């Protein structure tokens, strides 16, 4: 009884999972056929004959036979490849997982695996890998803490950790010059200070607009380059992308630009104090 059961199990396994016999030769190419096999045998036979005929009077004849056999083999392979390629293209429209798929993925996948054809087993695999879940309410309340603004002290502390000999960023500004500029006037580089845009952000001003340019926000770039109040003072200042290079060129450029920024900062602080005094009165 046990032997019969074992034989039945072996037969069922052999029919559903056929054993693969090891073979030294791989599967033939999709364009291989019997004609090419016969021509290849003839080519190998002609090569052996030509090798044995060396130093014999009929060597040239055997060599010519070898050349003719090679030409015939090449023509047959070329014709078979062309014909089979057209057939593969037509087959790919009907069966995308057929010969075309195997030819393309032959170099990027490992050994062929047996395909599961049993519908019950396929359904079991799909249900196991992709289980069905009941719909759930994914709405949630954010528990993140409110964002805290970055202070000038934090900017200075981060700047101190930058190495002087480290590579600069895409703007090409040396770290040493960047640290010096931030330590001198960090408000003008970070946007902090008496700018109305910054003060409006923390509800110290009713509007971020510039008092002389109502259509623009009062930030460092606007004050230094576009504001009509300081246009006369900032006439010699280069564009933002070359400002740092201009300041590092000479000592006079650094001194004049620094004095300009300091004067603008003082004027903005004075205007801020005057607005607060008027509002308190």
PDB file of C-alpha atoms in Angstrom:
ATOM      1  CA  UNK A   1       0.000   0.000   0.000  1.00  0.00           C
ATOM      2  CA  UNK A   2       2.769   2.424   0.938  1.00  0.00           C
ATOM      3  CA  UNK A   3       4.703   1.533  -2.200  1.00  0.00           C
ATOM      4  CA  UNK A   4       1.676   2.202  -4.414  1.00  0.00           C
ATOM      5  CA  UNK A   5       1.063   5.532  -2.706  1.00  0.00           C
ATOM      6  CA  UNK A   6       4.702   6.498  -3.202  1.00  0.00           C
ATOM      7  CA  UNK A   7       4.560   5.544  -6.890  1.00  0.00           C
ATOM      8  CA  UNK A   8       1.377   7.597  -7.369  1.00  0.00           C
ATOM      9  CA  UNK A   9       3.000  10.599  -5.745  1.00  0.00           C
ATOM     10  CA  UNK A  10       6.110  10.231  -7.921  1.00  0.00           C
ATOM     11  CA  UNK A  11       3.990   9.984 -11.059  1.00  0.00           C
ATOM     12  CA  UNK A  12       1.953  13.066 -10.078  1.00  0.00           C
ATOM     13  CA  UNK A  13       5.120  15.057  -9.373  1.00  0.00           C
ATOM     14  CA  UNK A  14       6.741  13.950 -12.634  1.00  0.00           C
ATOM     15  CA  UNK A  15       3.686  14.973 -14.650  1.00  0.00           C
ATOM     16  CA  UNK A  16       3.235  18.364 -12.979  1.00  0.00           C
ATOM     17  CA  UNK A  17       6.926  19.165 -12.438  1.00  0.00           C
ATOM     18  CA  UNK A  18       8.956  17.423 -15.136  1.00  0.00           C
ATOM     19  CA  UNK A  19      12.554  16.748 -14.323  1.00  0.00           C
ATOM     20  CA  UNK A  20      15.092  18.596 -16.372  1.00  0.00           C
ATOM     21  CA  UNK A  21      18.005  16.556 -17.600  1.00  0.00           C
ATOM     22  CA  UNK A  22      21.392  18.291 -17.502  1.00  0.00           C
ATOM     23  CA  UNK A  23      22.742  19.012 -20.941  1.00  0.00           C
ATOM     24  CA  UNK A  24      26.130  20.303 -21.967  1.00  0.00           C
ATOM     25  CA  UNK A  25      24.653  22.165 -24.883  1.00  0.00           C
ATOM     26  CA  UNK A  26      22.305  25.079 -24.500  1.00  0.00           C
ATOM     27  CA  UNK A  27      19.079  25.542 -26.387  1.00  0.00           C
ATOM     28  CA  UNK A  28      19.590  26.356 -30.085  1.00  0.00           C
ATOM     29  CA  UNK A  29      19.115  29.880 -31.391  1.00  0.00           C
ATOM     30  CA  UNK A  30      15.724  30.893 -32.672  1.00  0.00           C
ATOM     31  CA  UNK A  31      17.083  31.044 -36.244  1.00  0.00           C
ATOM     32  CA  UNK A  32      18.741  27.587 -36.198  1.00  0.00           C
ATOM     33  CA  UNK A  33      17.362  24.940 -38.580  1.00  0.00           C
ATOM     34  CA  UNK A  34      18.343  21.637 -40.170  1.00  0.00           C
ATOM     35  CA  UNK A  35      19.764  23.278 -43.291  1.00  0.00           C
ATOM     36  CA  UNK A  36      22.180  25.384 -41.251  1.00  0.00           C
ATOM     37  CA  UNK A  37      23.160  22.306 -39.249  1.00  0.00           C
ATOM     38  CA  UNK A  38      24.020  20.385 -42.431  1.00  0.00           C
ATOM     39  CA  UNK A  39      25.947  23.339 -43.887  1.00  0.00           C
ATOM     40  CA  UNK A  40      27.887  23.692 -40.626  1.00  0.00           C
ATOM     41  CA  UNK A  41      28.852  20.020 -40.756  1.00  0.00           C
ATOM     42  CA  UNK A  42      29.977  20.474 -44.352  1.00  0.00           C
ATOM     43  CA  UNK A  43      31.997  23.551 -43.362  1.00  0.00           C
ATOM     44  CA  UNK A  44      33.729  21.676 -40.525  1.00  0.00           C
ATOM     45  CA  UNK A  45      34.437  18.754 -42.855  1.00  0.00           C
ATOM     46  CA  UNK A  46      35.964  21.114 -45.438  1.00  0.00           C
ATOM     47  CA  UNK A  47      38.115  22.757 -42.744  1.00  0.00           C
ATOM     48  CA  UNK A  48      39.474  19.414 -41.590  1.00  0.00           C
ATOM     49  CA  UNK A  49      40.236  18.450 -45.175  1.00  0.00           C
ATOM     50  CA  UNK A  50      42.052  21.708 -45.851  1.00  0.00           C
ATOM     51  CA  UNK A  51      44.122  21.344 -42.669  1.00  0.00           C
ATOM     52  CA  UNK A  52      45.146  17.813 -43.636  1.00  0.00           C
ATOM     53  CA  UNK A  53      45.981  18.871 -47.195  1.00  0.00           C
ATOM     54  CA  UNK A  54      48.713  21.298 -46.209  1.00  0.00           C
ATOM     55  CA  UNK A  55      51.945  20.840 -48.126  1.00  0.00           C
ATOM     56  CA  UNK A  56      50.051  18.773 -50.678  1.00  0.00           C
ATOM     57  CA  UNK A  57      49.365  19.594 -54.305  1.00  0.00           C
ATOM     58  CA  UNK A  58      45.573  19.758 -53.770  1.00  0.00           C
ATOM     59  CA  UNK A  59      45.795  22.241 -50.858  1.00  0.00           C
ATOM     60  CA  UNK A  60      44.498  25.175 -52.921  1.00  0.00           C
ATOM     61  CA  UNK A  61      41.465  23.164 -54.069  1.00  0.00           C
ATOM     62  CA  UNK A  62      40.621  22.142 -50.512  1.00  0.00           C
ATOM     63  CA  UNK A  63      41.039  25.752 -49.349  1.00  0.00           C
ATOM     64  CA  UNK A  64      38.660  26.968 -52.050  1.00  0.00           C
ATOM     65  CA  UNK A  65      36.119  24.320 -50.998  1.00  0.00           C
ATOM     66  CA  UNK A  66      36.368  25.636 -47.422  1.00  0.00           C
ATOM     67  CA  UNK A  67      35.762  29.204 -48.564  1.00  0.00           C
ATOM     68  CA  UNK A  68      32.736  28.136 -50.593  1.00  0.00           C
ATOM     69  CA  UNK A  69      31.325  26.203 -47.621  1.00  0.00           C
ATOM     70  CA  UNK A  70      31.762  29.262 -45.364  1.00  0.00           C
ATOM     71  CA  UNK A  71      29.995  31.519 -47.863  1.00  0.00           C
ATOM     72  CA  UNK A  72      27.090  29.092 -48.130  1.00  0.00           C
ATOM     73  CA  UNK A  73      26.810  28.858 -44.338  1.00  0.00           C
ATOM     74  CA  UNK A  74      26.820  32.648 -43.933  1.00  0.00           C
ATOM     75  CA  UNK A  75      24.141  33.092 -46.598  1.00  0.00           C
ATOM     76  CA  UNK A  76      21.932  30.477 -44.945  1.00  0.00           C
ATOM     77  CA  UNK A  77      22.323  32.053 -41.496  1.00  0.00           C
ATOM     78  CA  UNK A  78      21.560  35.535 -42.850  1.00  0.00           C
ATOM     79  CA  UNK A  79      18.465  34.348 -44.687  1.00  0.00           C
ATOM     80  CA  UNK A  80      17.221  32.394 -41.662  1.00  0.00           C
ATOM     81  CA  UNK A  81      17.732  35.356 -39.320  1.00  0.00           C
ATOM     82  CA  UNK A  82      15.815  37.673 -41.631  1.00  0.00           C
ATOM     83  CA  UNK A  83      12.925  35.242 -42.014  1.00  0.00           C
ATOM     84  CA  UNK A  84      12.723  34.385 -38.317  1.00  0.00           C
ATOM     85  CA  UNK A  85      12.886  38.048 -37.306  1.00  0.00           C
ATOM     86  CA  UNK A  86       9.805  38.824 -39.370  1.00  0.00           C
ATOM     87  CA  UNK A  87       8.021  35.862 -37.819  1.00  0.00           C
ATOM     88  CA  UNK A  88       8.964  37.002 -34.307  1.00  0.00           C
ATOM     89  CA  UNK A  89       7.645  40.511 -34.980  1.00  0.00           C
ATOM     90  CA  UNK A  90       4.331  39.098 -36.164  1.00  0.00           C
ATOM     91  CA  UNK A  91       4.155  36.712 -33.207  1.00  0.00           C
ATOM     92  CA  UNK A  92       4.877  39.487 -30.682  1.00  0.00           C
ATOM     93  CA  UNK A  93       1.606  41.221 -31.597  1.00  0.00           C
ATOM     94  CA  UNK A  94      -0.310  38.061 -30.733  1.00  0.00           C
ATOM     95  CA  UNK A  95       1.770  36.587 -27.898  1.00  0.00           C
ATOM     96  CA  UNK A  96       4.021  39.169 -26.181  1.00  0.00           C
ATOM     97  CA  UNK A  97       5.460  36.488 -23.875  1.00  0.00           C
ATOM     98  CA  UNK A  98       6.587  34.189 -26.675  1.00  0.00           C
ATOM     99  CA  UNK A  99       9.841  33.915 -28.586  1.00  0.00           C
ATOM    100  CA  UNK A 100      10.382  37.675 -28.756  1.00  0.00           C
ATOM    101  CA  UNK A 101      10.247  37.987 -24.964  1.00  0.00           C
ATOM    102  CA  UNK A 102      12.638  35.041 -24.511  1.00  0.00           C
ATOM    103  CA  UNK A 103      15.135  36.423 -27.027  1.00  0.00           C
ATOM    104  CA  UNK A 104      15.193  39.873 -25.416  1.00  0.00           C
ATOM    105  CA  UNK A 105      15.400  38.713 -21.795  1.00  0.00           C
ATOM    106  CA  UNK A 106      17.753  35.808 -22.402  1.00  0.00           C
ATOM    107  CA  UNK A 107      20.828  37.799 -21.362  1.00  0.00           C
ATOM    108  CA  UNK A 108      19.298  39.423 -18.267  1.00  0.00           C
ATOM    109  CA  UNK A 109      17.568  36.522 -16.549  1.00  0.00           C
ATOM    110  CA  UNK A 110      18.780  33.284 -15.079  1.00  0.00           C
ATOM    111  CA  UNK A 111      17.693  29.752 -15.672  1.00  0.00           C
ATOM    112  CA  UNK A 112      14.192  29.247 -17.006  1.00  0.00           C
ATOM    113  CA  UNK A 113      11.689  28.373 -14.312  1.00  0.00           C
ATOM    114  CA  UNK A 114       8.594  26.281 -14.672  1.00  0.00           C
ATOM    115  CA  UNK A 115       5.422  28.255 -15.232  1.00  0.00           C
ATOM    116  CA  UNK A 116       2.420  27.694 -13.016  1.00  0.00           C
ATOM    117  CA  UNK A 117      -0.603  26.770 -15.114  1.00  0.00           C
ATOM    118  CA  UNK A 118      -3.000  25.465 -12.468  1.00  0.00           C
ATOM    119  CA  UNK A 119      -5.743  28.102 -11.954  1.00  0.00           C
ATOM    120  CA  UNK A 120      -6.314  27.078  -8.321  1.00  0.00           C
ATOM    121  CA  UNK A 121      -2.612  27.426  -7.522  1.00  0.00           C
ATOM    122  CA  UNK A 122      -2.427  30.745  -9.375  1.00  0.00           C
ATOM    123  CA  UNK A 123      -5.390  32.097  -7.412  1.00  0.00           C
ATOM    124  CA  UNK A 124      -3.800  30.967  -4.152  1.00  0.00           C
ATOM    125  CA  UNK A 125      -0.502  32.676  -4.996  1.00  0.00           C
ATOM    126  CA  UNK A 126      -2.187  35.951  -5.954  1.00  0.00           C
ATOM    127  CA  UNK A 127      -4.372  35.991  -2.833  1.00  0.00           C
ATOM    128  CA  UNK A 128      -1.337  35.305  -0.643  1.00  0.00           C
ATOM    129  CA  UNK A 129       0.876  37.945  -2.226  1.00  0.00           C
ATOM    130  CA  UNK A 130      -1.865  40.552  -2.677  1.00  0.00           C
ATOM    131  CA  UNK A 131      -4.413  40.080   0.131  1.00  0.00           C
ATOM    132  CA  UNK A 132      -7.633  42.045   0.119  1.00  0.00           C
ATOM    133  CA  UNK A 133      -8.123  44.460   3.001  1.00  0.00           C
ATOM    134  CA  UNK A 134     -11.180  46.313   4.128  1.00  0.00           C
ATOM    135  CA  UNK A 135     -11.236  50.018   3.404  1.00  0.00           C
ATOM    136  CA  UNK A 136      -9.923  52.083   6.275  1.00  0.00           C
ATOM    137  CA  UNK A 137     -10.118  55.728   7.138  1.00  0.00           C
ATOM    138  CA  UNK A 138      -6.655  57.137   6.490  1.00  0.00           C
ATOM    139  CA  UNK A 139      -7.408  60.646   7.688  1.00  0.00           C
ATOM    140  CA  UNK A 140      -5.253  61.711  10.602  1.00  0.00           C
ATOM    141  CA  UNK A 141      -4.437  64.763  12.592  1.00  0.00           C
ATOM    142  CA  UNK A 142      -0.922  66.072  12.269  1.00  0.00           C
ATOM    143  CA  UNK A 143       1.020  65.943  15.518  1.00  0.00           C
ATOM    144  CA  UNK A 144       3.954  67.929  14.222  1.00  0.00           C
ATOM    145  CA  UNK A 145       5.056  70.838  16.314  1.00  0.00           C
ATOM    146  CA  UNK A 146       4.647  74.310  14.815  1.00  0.00           C
ATOM    147  CA  UNK A 147       7.589  75.450  12.739  1.00  0.00           C
ATOM    148  CA  UNK A 148       9.980  77.671  14.602  1.00  0.00           C
ATOM    149  CA  UNK A 149      11.713  80.474  12.692  1.00  0.00           C
ATOM    150  CA  UNK A 150      15.474  80.379  12.305  1.00  0.00           C
ATOM    151  CA  UNK A 151      17.195  83.017  14.363  1.00  0.00           C
ATOM    152  CA  UNK A 152      20.330  84.981  13.557  1.00  0.00           C
ATOM    153  CA  UNK A 153      22.189  83.207  16.368  1.00  0.00           C
ATOM    154  CA  UNK A 154      21.422  79.836  14.790  1.00  0.00           C
ATOM    155  CA  UNK A 155      22.762  81.078  11.454  1.00  0.00           C
ATOM    156  CA  UNK A 156      25.965  82.283  13.118  1.00  0.00           C
ATOM    157  CA  UNK A 157      26.339  78.980  14.970  1.00  0.00           C
ATOM    158  CA  UNK A 158      25.912  76.982  11.746  1.00  0.00           C
ATOM    159  CA  UNK A 159      28.415  79.221   9.982  1.00  0.00           C
ATOM    160  CA  UNK A 160      31.085  78.524  12.598  1.00  0.00           C
ATOM    161  CA  UNK A 161      30.938  74.811  11.792  1.00  0.00           C
ATOM    162  CA  UNK A 162      31.864  75.410   8.139  1.00  0.00           C
ATOM    163  CA  UNK A 163      35.481  74.570   7.401  1.00  0.00           C
ATOM    164  CA  UNK A 164      37.564  77.319   5.825  1.00  0.00           C
ATOM    165  CA  UNK A 165      39.266  74.910   3.432  1.00  0.00           C
ATOM    166  CA  UNK A 166      36.146  73.062   2.330  1.00  0.00           C
ATOM    167  CA  UNK A 167      34.970  73.366  -1.266  1.00  0.00           C
ATOM    168  CA  UNK A 168      32.567  76.264  -1.887  1.00  0.00           C
ATOM    169  CA  UNK A 169      29.030  75.863  -3.142  1.00  0.00           C
ATOM    170  CA  UNK A 170      27.693  76.434  -6.693  1.00  0.00           C
ATOM    171  CA  UNK A 171      28.022  80.210  -6.261  1.00  0.00           C
ATOM    172  CA  UNK A 172      31.799  79.863  -5.866  1.00  0.00           C
ATOM    173  CA  UNK A 173      31.941  82.003  -2.703  1.00  0.00           C
ATOM    174  CA  UNK A 174      34.797  80.871  -0.426  1.00  0.00           C
ATOM    175  CA  UNK A 175      33.657  79.689   2.972  1.00  0.00           C
ATOM    176  CA  UNK A 176      36.033  82.091   4.674  1.00  0.00           C
ATOM    177  CA  UNK A 177      34.415  85.072   2.943  1.00  0.00           C
ATOM    178  CA  UNK A 178      30.921  83.764   3.637  1.00  0.00           C
ATOM    179  CA  UNK A 179      31.678  83.398   7.340  1.00  0.00           C
ATOM    180  CA  UNK A 180      33.129  86.919   7.446  1.00  0.00           C
ATOM    181  CA  UNK A 181      30.084  88.409   5.712  1.00  0.00           C
ATOM    182  CA  UNK A 182      27.616  86.631   7.993  1.00  0.00           C
ATOM    183  CA  UNK A 183      29.522  87.601  11.106  1.00  0.00           C
ATOM    184  CA  UNK A 184      29.595  91.250   9.956  1.00  0.00           C
ATOM    185  CA  UNK A 185      26.000  91.756   8.790  1.00  0.00           C
ATOM    186  CA  UNK A 186      23.937  88.546   9.082  1.00  0.00           C
ATOM    187  CA  UNK A 187      20.601  90.408   8.873  1.00  0.00           C
ATOM    188  CA  UNK A 188      21.184  91.510   5.305  1.00  0.00           C
ATOM    189  CA  UNK A 189      22.028  87.993   4.127  1.00  0.00           C
ATOM    190  CA  UNK A 190      19.300  86.137   6.038  1.00  0.00           C
ATOM    191  CA  UNK A 191      16.476  88.672   5.622  1.00  0.00           C
ATOM    192  CA  UNK A 192      16.183  89.372   9.330  1.00  0.00           C
ATOM    193  CA  UNK A 193      16.164  92.883  10.703  1.00  0.00           C
ATOM    194  CA  UNK A 194      14.095  95.949   9.903  1.00  0.00           C
ATOM    195  CA  UNK A 195      12.708  94.765   6.572  1.00  0.00           C
ATOM    196  CA  UNK A 196       8.927  95.065   6.433  1.00  0.00           C
ATOM    197  CA  UNK A 197       8.559  91.638   4.842  1.00  0.00           C
ATOM    198  CA  UNK A 198      10.303  90.032   7.808  1.00  0.00           C
ATOM    199  CA  UNK A 199       8.412  92.161  10.351  1.00  0.00           C
ATOM    200  CA  UNK A 200       5.064  91.409   8.691  1.00  0.00           C
ATOM    201  CA  UNK A 201       5.816  87.692   8.918  1.00  0.00           C
ATOM    202  CA  UNK A 202       5.802  87.958  12.710  1.00  0.00           C
ATOM    203  CA  UNK A 203       2.917  90.460  12.799  1.00  0.00           C
ATOM    204  CA  UNK A 204       5.011  93.473  13.722  1.00  0.00           C
ATOM    205  CA  UNK A 205       3.876  95.285  10.558  1.00  0.00           C
ATOM    206  CA  UNK A 206       0.483  95.467   8.877  1.00  0.00           C
ATOM    207  CA  UNK A 207       1.864  95.055   5.353  1.00  0.00           C
ATOM    208  CA  UNK A 208       5.070  93.645   3.794  1.00  0.00           C
ATOM    209  CA  UNK A 209       5.039  96.248   1.026  1.00  0.00           C
ATOM    210  CA  UNK A 210       7.715  98.897   0.683  1.00  0.00           C
ATOM    211  CA  UNK A 211       6.431 102.381   1.720  1.00  0.00           C
ATOM    212  CA  UNK A 212       7.871 103.987  -1.424  1.00  0.00           C
ATOM    213  CA  UNK A 213       7.250 101.053  -3.797  1.00  0.00           C
ATOM    214  CA  UNK A 214       3.752  99.748  -2.912  1.00  0.00           C
ATOM    215  CA  UNK A 215       3.823  96.977  -5.519  1.00  0.00           C
ATOM    216  CA  UNK A 216       6.944  95.281  -4.116  1.00  0.00           C
ATOM    217  CA  UNK A 217       7.824  93.589  -0.831  1.00  0.00           C
ATOM    218  CA  UNK A 218      10.527  95.208   1.244  1.00  0.00           C
ATOM    219  CA  UNK A 219      13.281  92.596   1.453  1.00  0.00           C
ATOM    220  CA  UNK A 220      17.094  92.871   1.175  1.00  0.00           C
ATOM    221  CA  UNK A 221      17.200  92.432  -2.608  1.00  0.00           C
ATOM    222  CA  UNK A 222      14.511  95.054  -3.209  1.00  0.00           C
ATOM    223  CA  UNK A 223      16.077  97.577  -0.848  1.00  0.00           C
ATOM    224  CA  UNK A 224      19.584  97.196  -2.269  1.00  0.00           C
ATOM    225  CA  UNK A 225      18.739  97.090  -5.995  1.00  0.00           C
ATOM    226  CA  UNK A 226      15.257  98.432  -6.758  1.00  0.00           C
ATOM    227  CA  UNK A 227      13.990 100.721  -3.999  1.00  0.00           C
ATOM    228  CA  UNK A 228      13.832 104.388  -5.035  1.00  0.00           C
ATOM    229  CA  UNK A 229      14.981 105.501  -1.558  1.00  0.00           C
ATOM    230  CA  UNK A 230      18.424 103.926  -1.933  1.00  0.00           C
ATOM    231  CA  UNK A 231      18.858 103.822  -5.696  1.00  0.00           C
ATOM    232  CA  UNK A 232      21.367 106.675  -5.581  1.00  0.00           C
ATOM    233  CA  UNK A 233      23.471 105.025  -2.912  1.00  0.00           C
ATOM    234  CA  UNK A 234      23.463 101.555  -4.508  1.00  0.00           C
ATOM    235  CA  UNK A 235      24.408 102.664  -7.989  1.00  0.00           C
ATOM    236  CA  UNK A 236      27.820 100.980  -7.891  1.00  0.00           C
ATOM    237  CA  UNK A 237      26.628  97.644  -6.453  1.00  0.00           C
ATOM    238  CA  UNK A 238      26.878  94.751  -8.961  1.00  0.00           C
ATOM    239  CA  UNK A 239      24.100  92.170  -9.503  1.00  0.00           C
ATOM    240  CA  UNK A 240      23.405  89.610  -6.737  1.00  0.00           C
ATOM    241  CA  UNK A 241      25.232  86.744  -8.472  1.00  0.00           C
ATOM    242  CA  UNK A 242      28.505  88.740  -8.555  1.00  0.00           C
ATOM    243  CA  UNK A 243      28.128  90.786  -5.355  1.00  0.00           C
ATOM    244  CA  UNK A 244      30.406  88.610  -3.227  1.00  0.00           C
ATOM    245  CA  UNK A 245      33.080  88.425  -5.927  1.00  0.00           C
ATOM    246  CA  UNK A 246      32.944  92.239  -6.227  1.00  0.00           C
ATOM    247  CA  UNK A 247      33.397  92.669  -2.480  1.00  0.00           C
ATOM    248  CA  UNK A 248      36.355  90.261  -2.387  1.00  0.00           C
ATOM    249  CA  UNK A 249      38.135  91.898  -5.316  1.00  0.00           C
ATOM    250  CA  UNK A 250      39.645  94.827  -3.393  1.00  0.00           C
ATOM    251  CA  UNK A 251      39.601  96.309   0.083  1.00  0.00           C
ATOM    252  CA  UNK A 252      37.880  99.443  -1.227  1.00  0.00           C
ATOM    253  CA  UNK A 253      35.018  97.405  -2.685  1.00  0.00           C
ATOM    254  CA  UNK A 254      34.559  95.558   0.597  1.00  0.00           C
ATOM    255  CA  UNK A 255      34.648  98.775   2.628  1.00  0.00           C
ATOM    256  CA  UNK A 256      32.266 100.716   0.369  1.00  0.00           C
ATOM    257  CA  UNK A 257      29.727  97.881   0.129  1.00  0.00           C
ATOM    258  CA  UNK A 258      29.848  97.252   3.878  1.00  0.00           C
ATOM    259  CA  UNK A 259      29.315 100.940   4.647  1.00  0.00           C
ATOM    260  CA  UNK A 260      26.384 101.014   2.222  1.00  0.00           C
ATOM    261  CA  UNK A 261      24.727  97.996   3.889  1.00  0.00           C
ATOM    262  CA  UNK A 262      25.350  99.399   7.362  1.00  0.00           C
ATOM    263  CA  UNK A 263      23.803 102.742   6.369  1.00  0.00           C
ATOM    264  CA  UNK A 264      20.718 101.058   4.905  1.00  0.00           C
ATOM    265  CA  UNK A 265      20.319  98.924   8.033  1.00  0.00           C
ATOM    266  CA  UNK A 266      20.524 101.950  10.295  1.00  0.00           C
ATOM    267  CA  UNK A 267      17.965 103.823   8.225  1.00  0.00           C
ATOM    268  CA  UNK A 268      15.565 100.889   8.295  1.00  0.00           C
ATOM    269  CA  UNK A 269      15.938 100.548  12.050  1.00  0.00           C
ATOM    270  CA  UNK A 270      15.269 104.274  12.456  1.00  0.00           C
ATOM    271  CA  UNK A 271      12.115 104.050  10.312  1.00  0.00           C
ATOM    272  CA  UNK A 272      10.954 101.046  12.330  1.00  0.00           C
ATOM    273  CA  UNK A 273      11.397 102.897  15.618  1.00  0.00           C
ATOM    274  CA  UNK A 274       9.517 105.923  14.280  1.00  0.00           C
ATOM    275  CA  UNK A 275       6.581 103.738  13.153  1.00  0.00           C
ATOM    276  CA  UNK A 276       6.416 102.056  16.553  1.00  0.00           C
ATOM    277  CA  UNK A 277       6.487 105.408  18.366  1.00  0.00           C
ATOM    278  CA  UNK A 278       3.644 106.705  16.231  1.00  0.00           C
ATOM    279  CA  UNK A 279       1.614 103.567  16.832  1.00  0.00           C
ATOM    280  CA  UNK A 280       2.201 103.732  20.598  1.00  0.00           C
ATOM    281  CA  UNK A 281       1.212 107.383  20.705  1.00  0.00           C
TER     282      UNK A 281
END
